[in-house]
């Protein structure tokens, strides 16, 4: 009974899973040789070497790509396939061009501006090949967000932080509200990729979100909390071709975020218009809970305000006491300085008196020795000698 209620959706596969470790890497690029060189270095440096790179030049200058490929030809050792598009077809179409010929047990998208920890492929492939993880369709690692700028054809890092949307479990409900992972973090079984089909080439942005949702309709996504990938962002506003789609196309992301959500709900309502009432009730309940949450947050803000005011008062009183203590300490220091000076002056007087006494003693001793004959005469007169 439990198996019928909670089936594993991985049974949807029409063939058994492959447990090899060959990885097909999909990289899309367009006129960004500085970043592409870093992506090449990231891939070549992997401790897991059973991979093949499918590089799609989506309408960029082929001479730039070919020159860079020749530079790394020895390191690739035949593990590179290059596809040139005469004109740009878009990110997802570029991914599909590589995916259509990719061979292997796993696939992963490595954008030309991102990079990996050297052990990314080794850890993720071993994770999915472990017997306890055969039920997972893909695996997701944490990552660092690296803010950087391009200056004089050099990439200069500004700072880095751990990915703020990280979730220890990949929940479908959460994924429906927002994408929780950039492509550089996700390794997918090739069998799953074959099952869910190509990337959505009609989306100029958010294609990775759509793809992640389709993975979750087939199976679960395992997680590895270590940040094994680097999601790079250019912080300049005038980066041109070197800009991120997330940063450089904010308005486009916002537009397609709305259009994509509408497209997910629309077929359901067309199939069964009565669901509008159900959705209305659920959203009203959610809105009520949201209002309660807002009220709680307001109460929390009020409490925080009072606590802040009380803390500020305590700080003010402490600061006043500290100022008074500092004044008293200053006065004590002045008194000690005066006493020290007085002691120095007294010591000088004592030394001077001591010197005068020693001089007087020496004079008296000399005088006493000179009057020895007189002292004897006086003694005879007094009958002492």
PDB file of C-alpha atoms in Angstrom, residues 121-359:
ATOM      1  CA  UNK A 121      33.087  16.267 -10.406  1.00  0.00           C
ATOM      2  CA  UNK A 122      34.758  13.649  -8.215  1.00  0.00           C
ATOM      3  CA  UNK A 123      32.488  14.277  -5.223  1.00  0.00           C
ATOM      4  CA  UNK A 124      29.238  14.653  -7.165  1.00  0.00           C
ATOM      5  CA  UNK A 125      29.690  11.578  -9.396  1.00  0.00           C
ATOM      6  CA  UNK A 126      30.640   9.406  -6.407  1.00  0.00           C
ATOM      7  CA  UNK A 127      27.610  10.747  -4.533  1.00  0.00           C
ATOM      8  CA  UNK A 128      25.121   9.718  -7.224  1.00  0.00           C
ATOM      9  CA  UNK A 129      26.861   6.376  -7.811  1.00  0.00           C
ATOM     10  CA  UNK A 130      26.664   5.441  -4.120  1.00  0.00           C
ATOM     11  CA  UNK A 131      24.023   2.662  -3.692  1.00  0.00           C
ATOM     12  CA  UNK A 132      22.121   4.710  -1.106  1.00  0.00           C
ATOM     13  CA  UNK A 133      21.683   7.553  -3.626  1.00  0.00           C
ATOM     14  CA  UNK A 134      20.456   5.614  -6.671  1.00  0.00           C
ATOM     15  CA  UNK A 135      16.968   7.025  -6.035  1.00  0.00           C
ATOM     16  CA  UNK A 136      18.118  10.586  -6.830  1.00  0.00           C
ATOM     17  CA  UNK A 137      17.827  12.117 -10.281  1.00  0.00           C
ATOM     18  CA  UNK A 138      20.527  14.735  -9.711  1.00  0.00           C
ATOM     19  CA  UNK A 139      22.768  16.221  -7.048  1.00  0.00           C
ATOM     20  CA  UNK A 140      23.201  19.848  -6.033  1.00  0.00           C
ATOM     21  CA  UNK A 141      26.163  21.393  -4.200  1.00  0.00           C
ATOM     22  CA  UNK A 142      26.408  24.664  -2.361  1.00  0.00           C
ATOM     23  CA  UNK A 143      28.485  27.456  -3.905  1.00  0.00           C
ATOM     24  CA  UNK A 144      30.185  30.792  -3.353  1.00  0.00           C
ATOM     25  CA  UNK A 145      28.880  33.930  -5.029  1.00  0.00           C
ATOM     26  CA  UNK A 146      31.996  35.740  -6.255  1.00  0.00           C
ATOM     27  CA  UNK A 147      31.684  39.439  -7.029  1.00  0.00           C
ATOM     28  CA  UNK A 148      34.326  40.628  -9.464  1.00  0.00           C
ATOM     29  CA  UNK A 149      35.157  43.263 -12.043  1.00  0.00           C
ATOM     30  CA  UNK A 150      36.963  43.314 -15.381  1.00  0.00           C
ATOM     31  CA  UNK A 151      39.887  45.733 -15.485  1.00  0.00           C
ATOM     32  CA  UNK A 152      42.542  45.919 -18.215  1.00  0.00           C
ATOM     33  CA  UNK A 153      41.529  42.462 -19.499  1.00  0.00           C
ATOM     34  CA  UNK A 154      41.980  40.998 -16.026  1.00  0.00           C
ATOM     35  CA  UNK A 155      39.384  39.557 -13.667  1.00  0.00           C
ATOM     36  CA  UNK A 156      39.701  41.086 -10.194  1.00  0.00           C
ATOM     37  CA  UNK A 157      37.756  39.565  -7.310  1.00  0.00           C
ATOM     38  CA  UNK A 158      35.947  41.998  -5.019  1.00  0.00           C
ATOM     39  CA  UNK A 159      34.513  39.640  -2.417  1.00  0.00           C
ATOM     40  CA  UNK A 160      32.751  36.288  -2.012  1.00  0.00           C
ATOM     41  CA  UNK A 161      29.868  34.994   0.091  1.00  0.00           C
ATOM     42  CA  UNK A 162      28.162  31.639   0.482  1.00  0.00           C
ATOM     43  CA  UNK A 163      25.015  31.230  -1.672  1.00  0.00           C
ATOM     44  CA  UNK A 164      22.126  32.712   0.355  1.00  0.00           C
ATOM     45  CA  UNK A 165      19.367  30.559  -1.190  1.00  0.00           C
ATOM     46  CA  UNK A 166      20.924  27.249  -0.166  1.00  0.00           C
ATOM     47  CA  UNK A 167      18.449  24.603   1.047  1.00  0.00           C
ATOM     48  CA  UNK A 168      19.569  21.373   2.798  1.00  0.00           C
ATOM     49  CA  UNK A 169      16.720  19.591   0.983  1.00  0.00           C
ATOM     50  CA  UNK A 170      15.377  20.490  -2.450  1.00  0.00           C
ATOM     51  CA  UNK A 171      11.668  20.984  -1.899  1.00  0.00           C
ATOM     52  CA  UNK A 172       9.393  21.137  -4.963  1.00  0.00           C
ATOM     53  CA  UNK A 173       7.121  23.706  -3.298  1.00  0.00           C
ATOM     54  CA  UNK A 174      10.113  25.963  -2.676  1.00  0.00           C
ATOM     55  CA  UNK A 175      11.372  25.458  -6.219  1.00  0.00           C
ATOM     56  CA  UNK A 176       7.959  26.513  -7.516  1.00  0.00           C
ATOM     57  CA  UNK A 177       8.373  29.884  -5.802  1.00  0.00           C
ATOM     58  CA  UNK A 178      11.980  30.545  -6.867  1.00  0.00           C
ATOM     59  CA  UNK A 179      15.020  28.901  -8.359  1.00  0.00           C
ATOM     60  CA  UNK A 180      17.387  27.836  -5.586  1.00  0.00           C
ATOM     61  CA  UNK A 181      20.420  26.895  -7.669  1.00  0.00           C
ATOM     62  CA  UNK A 182      22.575  28.193 -10.524  1.00  0.00           C
ATOM     63  CA  UNK A 183      23.480  25.622 -13.220  1.00  0.00           C
ATOM     64  CA  UNK A 184      27.151  25.410 -12.154  1.00  0.00           C
ATOM     65  CA  UNK A 185      26.075  23.528  -8.979  1.00  0.00           C
ATOM     66  CA  UNK A 186      23.946  20.778 -10.531  1.00  0.00           C
ATOM     67  CA  UNK A 187      25.010  17.371 -11.867  1.00  0.00           C
ATOM     68  CA  UNK A 188      22.168  15.447 -13.586  1.00  0.00           C
ATOM     69  CA  UNK A 189      21.919  11.814 -14.618  1.00  0.00           C
ATOM     70  CA  UNK A 190      21.982  11.556 -18.421  1.00  0.00           C
ATOM     71  CA  UNK A 191      19.047   9.123 -18.278  1.00  0.00           C
ATOM     72  CA  UNK A 192      16.994  11.822 -16.536  1.00  0.00           C
ATOM     73  CA  UNK A 193      18.033  14.416 -19.116  1.00  0.00           C
ATOM     74  CA  UNK A 194      16.899  12.065 -21.876  1.00  0.00           C
ATOM     75  CA  UNK A 195      13.575  11.549 -20.115  1.00  0.00           C
ATOM     76  CA  UNK A 196      12.638  15.203 -19.478  1.00  0.00           C
ATOM     77  CA  UNK A 197      13.814  16.407 -22.855  1.00  0.00           C
ATOM     78  CA  UNK A 198      15.836  19.459 -23.984  1.00  0.00           C
ATOM     79  CA  UNK A 199      16.098  22.838 -22.333  1.00  0.00           C
ATOM     80  CA  UNK A 200      13.231  25.273 -23.007  1.00  0.00           C
ATOM     81  CA  UNK A 201      14.628  27.306 -25.898  1.00  0.00           C
ATOM     82  CA  UNK A 202      11.626  29.663 -25.885  1.00  0.00           C
ATOM     83  CA  UNK A 203      12.879  31.204 -22.632  1.00  0.00           C
ATOM     84  CA  UNK A 204      15.567  33.876 -23.089  1.00  0.00           C
ATOM     85  CA  UNK A 205      16.168  33.678 -19.301  1.00  0.00           C
ATOM     86  CA  UNK A 206      15.099  31.386 -16.439  1.00  0.00           C
ATOM     87  CA  UNK A 207      15.701  28.270 -18.509  1.00  0.00           C
ATOM     88  CA  UNK A 208      17.643  26.696 -15.629  1.00  0.00           C
ATOM     89  CA  UNK A 209      14.646  27.212 -13.290  1.00  0.00           C
ATOM     90  CA  UNK A 210      12.344  25.489 -15.781  1.00  0.00           C
ATOM     91  CA  UNK A 211      14.826  22.626 -16.153  1.00  0.00           C
ATOM     92  CA  UNK A 212      15.150  22.150 -12.384  1.00  0.00           C
ATOM     93  CA  UNK A 213      11.364  21.968 -12.036  1.00  0.00           C
ATOM     94  CA  UNK A 214      11.171  19.321 -14.759  1.00  0.00           C
ATOM     95  CA  UNK A 215      13.852  17.273 -12.994  1.00  0.00           C
ATOM     96  CA  UNK A 216      11.738  17.339  -9.832  1.00  0.00           C
ATOM     97  CA  UNK A 217       8.705  15.991 -11.728  1.00  0.00           C
ATOM     98  CA  UNK A 218      10.770  12.851 -12.380  1.00  0.00           C
ATOM     99  CA  UNK A 219      12.845  12.409  -9.225  1.00  0.00           C
ATOM    100  CA  UNK A 220      14.413  14.102  -6.224  1.00  0.00           C
ATOM    101  CA  UNK A 221      17.605  16.137  -6.145  1.00  0.00           C
ATOM    102  CA  UNK A 222      20.232  15.181  -3.563  1.00  0.00           C
ATOM    103  CA  UNK A 223      22.292  17.886  -1.854  1.00  0.00           C
ATOM    104  CA  UNK A 224      25.906  18.322  -0.788  1.00  0.00           C
ATOM    105  CA  UNK A 225      26.311  21.264   1.622  1.00  0.00           C
ATOM    106  CA  UNK A 226      29.959  21.986   0.788  1.00  0.00           C
ATOM    107  CA  UNK A 227      30.452  24.983  -1.557  1.00  0.00           C
ATOM    108  CA  UNK A 228      32.105  23.172  -4.451  1.00  0.00           C
ATOM    109  CA  UNK A 229      31.239  25.705  -7.161  1.00  0.00           C
ATOM    110  CA  UNK A 230      31.779  29.415  -7.806  1.00  0.00           C
ATOM    111  CA  UNK A 231      28.961  31.533  -9.228  1.00  0.00           C
ATOM    112  CA  UNK A 232      30.661  34.648 -10.594  1.00  0.00           C
ATOM    113  CA  UNK A 233      28.997  38.067 -10.867  1.00  0.00           C
ATOM    114  CA  UNK A 234      30.456  41.159 -12.491  1.00  0.00           C
ATOM    115  CA  UNK A 235      29.682  44.168 -10.306  1.00  0.00           C
ATOM    116  CA  UNK A 236      30.182  46.878 -12.945  1.00  0.00           C
ATOM    117  CA  UNK A 237      27.189  48.419 -14.661  1.00  0.00           C
ATOM    118  CA  UNK A 238      28.975  48.757 -18.016  1.00  0.00           C
ATOM    119  CA  UNK A 239      30.385  45.263 -18.516  1.00  0.00           C
ATOM    120  CA  UNK A 240      28.765  44.746 -21.942  1.00  0.00           C
ATOM    121  CA  UNK A 241      29.360  41.201 -23.186  1.00  0.00           C
ATOM    122  CA  UNK A 242      30.965  40.325 -19.839  1.00  0.00           C
ATOM    123  CA  UNK A 243      27.784  41.064 -17.874  1.00  0.00           C
ATOM    124  CA  UNK A 244      25.730  38.400 -16.051  1.00  0.00           C
ATOM    125  CA  UNK A 245      22.277  37.600 -17.377  1.00  0.00           C
ATOM    126  CA  UNK A 246      20.992  37.951 -13.801  1.00  0.00           C
ATOM    127  CA  UNK A 247      22.533  41.370 -13.167  1.00  0.00           C
ATOM    128  CA  UNK A 248      22.576  42.812 -16.688  1.00  0.00           C
ATOM    129  CA  UNK A 249      19.013  41.679 -17.529  1.00  0.00           C
ATOM    130  CA  UNK A 250      17.098  42.375 -14.311  1.00  0.00           C
ATOM    131  CA  UNK A 251      14.023  43.758 -16.096  1.00  0.00           C
ATOM    132  CA  UNK A 252      13.937  40.778 -18.457  1.00  0.00           C
ATOM    133  CA  UNK A 253      14.150  38.376 -15.522  1.00  0.00           C
ATOM    134  CA  UNK A 254      11.275  40.136 -13.790  1.00  0.00           C
ATOM    135  CA  UNK A 255       9.145  40.038 -16.955  1.00  0.00           C
ATOM    136  CA  UNK A 256       9.740  36.360 -17.693  1.00  0.00           C
ATOM    137  CA  UNK A 257       9.355  35.455 -14.036  1.00  0.00           C
ATOM    138  CA  UNK A 258       5.733  36.623 -14.358  1.00  0.00           C
ATOM    139  CA  UNK A 259       5.157  35.146 -17.821  1.00  0.00           C
ATOM    140  CA  UNK A 260       6.616  31.792 -16.798  1.00  0.00           C
ATOM    141  CA  UNK A 261       4.480  31.524 -13.662  1.00  0.00           C
ATOM    142  CA  UNK A 262       1.378  32.368 -15.682  1.00  0.00           C
ATOM    143  CA  UNK A 263       2.278  29.697 -18.244  1.00  0.00           C
ATOM    144  CA  UNK A 264       2.493  27.073 -15.487  1.00  0.00           C
ATOM    145  CA  UNK A 265      -0.965  27.858 -14.095  1.00  0.00           C
ATOM    146  CA  UNK A 266      -2.807  28.566 -17.367  1.00  0.00           C
ATOM    147  CA  UNK A 267      -2.978  24.954 -18.731  1.00  0.00           C
ATOM    148  CA  UNK A 268      -4.345  23.724 -15.405  1.00  0.00           C
ATOM    149  CA  UNK A 269      -7.138  26.316 -15.398  1.00  0.00           C
ATOM    150  CA  UNK A 270      -7.940  25.696 -19.070  1.00  0.00           C
ATOM    151  CA  UNK A 271      -8.279  21.976 -18.368  1.00  0.00           C
ATOM    152  CA  UNK A 272     -10.411  22.480 -15.258  1.00  0.00           C
ATOM    153  CA  UNK A 273     -11.758  26.059 -14.751  1.00  0.00           C
ATOM    154  CA  UNK A 274     -13.224  24.970 -11.410  1.00  0.00           C
ATOM    155  CA  UNK A 275      -9.696  24.978  -9.986  1.00  0.00           C
ATOM    156  CA  UNK A 276      -9.967  28.779  -9.913  1.00  0.00           C
ATOM    157  CA  UNK A 277     -12.198  28.503  -6.860  1.00  0.00           C
ATOM    158  CA  UNK A 278      -9.795  26.098  -5.139  1.00  0.00           C
ATOM    159  CA  UNK A 279      -6.810  28.319  -5.905  1.00  0.00           C
ATOM    160  CA  UNK A 280      -8.790  31.323  -4.667  1.00  0.00           C
ATOM    161  CA  UNK A 281      -9.444  29.628  -1.304  1.00  0.00           C
ATOM    162  CA  UNK A 282      -5.842  28.476  -0.936  1.00  0.00           C
ATOM    163  CA  UNK A 283      -4.461  31.888  -1.814  1.00  0.00           C
ATOM    164  CA  UNK A 284      -6.877  33.600   0.598  1.00  0.00           C
ATOM    165  CA  UNK A 285      -5.670  31.276   3.361  1.00  0.00           C
ATOM    166  CA  UNK A 286      -2.088  31.928   2.386  1.00  0.00           C
ATOM    167  CA  UNK A 287      -2.788  35.663   2.331  1.00  0.00           C
ATOM    168  CA  UNK A 288      -4.349  35.418   5.812  1.00  0.00           C
ATOM    169  CA  UNK A 289      -1.276  33.599   7.109  1.00  0.00           C
ATOM    170  CA  UNK A 290       0.837  36.207   5.385  1.00  0.00           C
ATOM    171  CA  UNK A 291      -1.102  38.966   7.179  1.00  0.00           C
ATOM    172  CA  UNK A 292      -0.620  37.165  10.493  1.00  0.00           C
ATOM    173  CA  UNK A 293       3.054  36.919   9.744  1.00  0.00           C
ATOM    174  CA  UNK A 294       3.147  40.642   8.980  1.00  0.00           C
ATOM    175  CA  UNK A 295       1.389  41.392  12.295  1.00  0.00           C
ATOM    176  CA  UNK A 296       3.879  39.211  14.161  1.00  0.00           C
ATOM    177  CA  UNK A 297       6.721  40.960  12.401  1.00  0.00           C
ATOM    178  CA  UNK A 298       5.266  44.340  13.364  1.00  0.00           C
ATOM    179  CA  UNK A 299       4.983  43.198  16.983  1.00  0.00           C
ATOM    180  CA  UNK A 300       8.541  41.976  16.788  1.00  0.00           C
ATOM    181  CA  UNK A 301       9.611  45.337  15.353  1.00  0.00           C
ATOM    182  CA  UNK A 302       7.812  47.161  18.218  1.00  0.00           C
ATOM    183  CA  UNK A 303       9.474  44.918  20.806  1.00  0.00           C
ATOM    184  CA  UNK A 304      12.816  45.420  19.088  1.00  0.00           C
ATOM    185  CA  UNK A 305      12.240  49.190  19.115  1.00  0.00           C
ATOM    186  CA  UNK A 306      11.579  49.186  22.876  1.00  0.00           C
ATOM    187  CA  UNK A 307      14.541  46.945  23.494  1.00  0.00           C
ATOM    188  CA  UNK A 308      16.662  49.194  21.340  1.00  0.00           C
ATOM    189  CA  UNK A 309      15.494  52.300  23.248  1.00  0.00           C
ATOM    190  CA  UNK A 310      16.205  50.607  26.598  1.00  0.00           C
ATOM    191  CA  UNK A 311      19.590  49.466  25.403  1.00  0.00           C
ATOM    192  CA  UNK A 312      20.345  52.943  24.094  1.00  0.00           C
ATOM    193  CA  UNK A 313      19.429  54.426  27.500  1.00  0.00           C
ATOM    194  CA  UNK A 314      21.683  51.933  29.268  1.00  0.00           C
ATOM    195  CA  UNK A 315      24.490  52.783  26.898  1.00  0.00           C
ATOM    196  CA  UNK A 316      23.974  56.515  27.513  1.00  0.00           C
ATOM    197  CA  UNK A 317      24.069  56.042  31.322  1.00  0.00           C
ATOM    198  CA  UNK A 318      27.130  53.836  31.064  1.00  0.00           C
ATOM    199  CA  UNK A 319      28.815  56.341  28.766  1.00  0.00           C
ATOM    200  CA  UNK A 320      28.098  59.153  31.282  1.00  0.00           C
ATOM    201  CA  UNK A 321      29.559  57.078  34.099  1.00  0.00           C
ATOM    202  CA  UNK A 322      32.485  56.239  31.960  1.00  0.00           C
ATOM    203  CA  UNK A 323      33.040  59.919  31.161  1.00  0.00           C
ATOM    204  CA  UNK A 324      32.891  60.726  34.918  1.00  0.00           C
ATOM    205  CA  UNK A 325      35.298  57.890  35.648  1.00  0.00           C
ATOM    206  CA  UNK A 326      37.616  59.164  32.962  1.00  0.00           C
ATOM    207  CA  UNK A 327      37.507  62.656  34.501  1.00  0.00           C
ATOM    208  CA  UNK A 328      38.297  61.228  37.953  1.00  0.00           C
ATOM    209  CA  UNK A 329      41.081  59.131  36.497  1.00  0.00           C
ATOM    210  CA  UNK A 330      42.476  62.199  34.758  1.00  0.00           C
ATOM    211  CA  UNK A 331      42.415  64.108  38.052  1.00  0.00           C
ATOM    212  CA  UNK A 332      44.170  61.257  39.849  1.00  0.00           C
ATOM    213  CA  UNK A 333      46.806  61.157  37.126  1.00  0.00           C
ATOM    214  CA  UNK A 334      47.380  64.892  37.508  1.00  0.00           C
ATOM    215  CA  UNK A 335      47.725  64.518  41.302  1.00  0.00           C
ATOM    216  CA  UNK A 336      50.185  61.660  40.866  1.00  0.00           C
ATOM    217  CA  UNK A 337      52.141  63.760  38.407  1.00  0.00           C
ATOM    218  CA  UNK A 338      52.295  66.622  40.877  1.00  0.00           C
ATOM    219  CA  UNK A 339      53.396  64.284  43.684  1.00  0.00           C
ATOM    220  CA  UNK A 340      55.993  62.778  41.398  1.00  0.00           C
ATOM    221  CA  UNK A 341      57.319  66.221  40.537  1.00  0.00           C
ATOM    222  CA  UNK A 342      57.316  67.258  44.212  1.00  0.00           C
ATOM    223  CA  UNK A 343      59.196  64.076  45.130  1.00  0.00           C
ATOM    224  CA  UNK A 344      61.756  64.782  42.434  1.00  0.00           C
ATOM    225  CA  UNK A 345      62.210  68.323  43.737  1.00  0.00           C
ATOM    226  CA  UNK A 346      62.524  67.073  47.362  1.00  0.00           C
ATOM    227  CA  UNK A 347      65.084  64.504  46.292  1.00  0.00           C
ATOM    228  CA  UNK A 348      67.105  67.233  44.600  1.00  0.00           C
ATOM    229  CA  UNK A 349      67.081  69.303  47.808  1.00  0.00           C
ATOM    230  CA  UNK A 350      68.089  66.283  49.903  1.00  0.00           C
ATOM    231  CA  UNK A 351      70.939  65.505  47.540  1.00  0.00           C
ATOM    232  CA  UNK A 352      72.105  69.113  47.676  1.00  0.00           C
ATOM    233  CA  UNK A 353      72.020  69.120  51.536  1.00  0.00           C
ATOM    234  CA  UNK A 354      73.857  65.811  51.608  1.00  0.00           C
ATOM    235  CA  UNK A 355      76.522  67.244  49.326  1.00  0.00           C
ATOM    236  CA  UNK A 356      76.906  70.352  51.488  1.00  0.00           C
ATOM    237  CA  UNK A 357      77.200  68.243  54.665  1.00  0.00           C
ATOM    238  CA  UNK A 358      79.837  66.029  53.083  1.00  0.00           C
ATOM    239  CA  UNK A 359      81.819  69.118  52.040  1.00  0.00           C
TER     240      UNK A 359
END
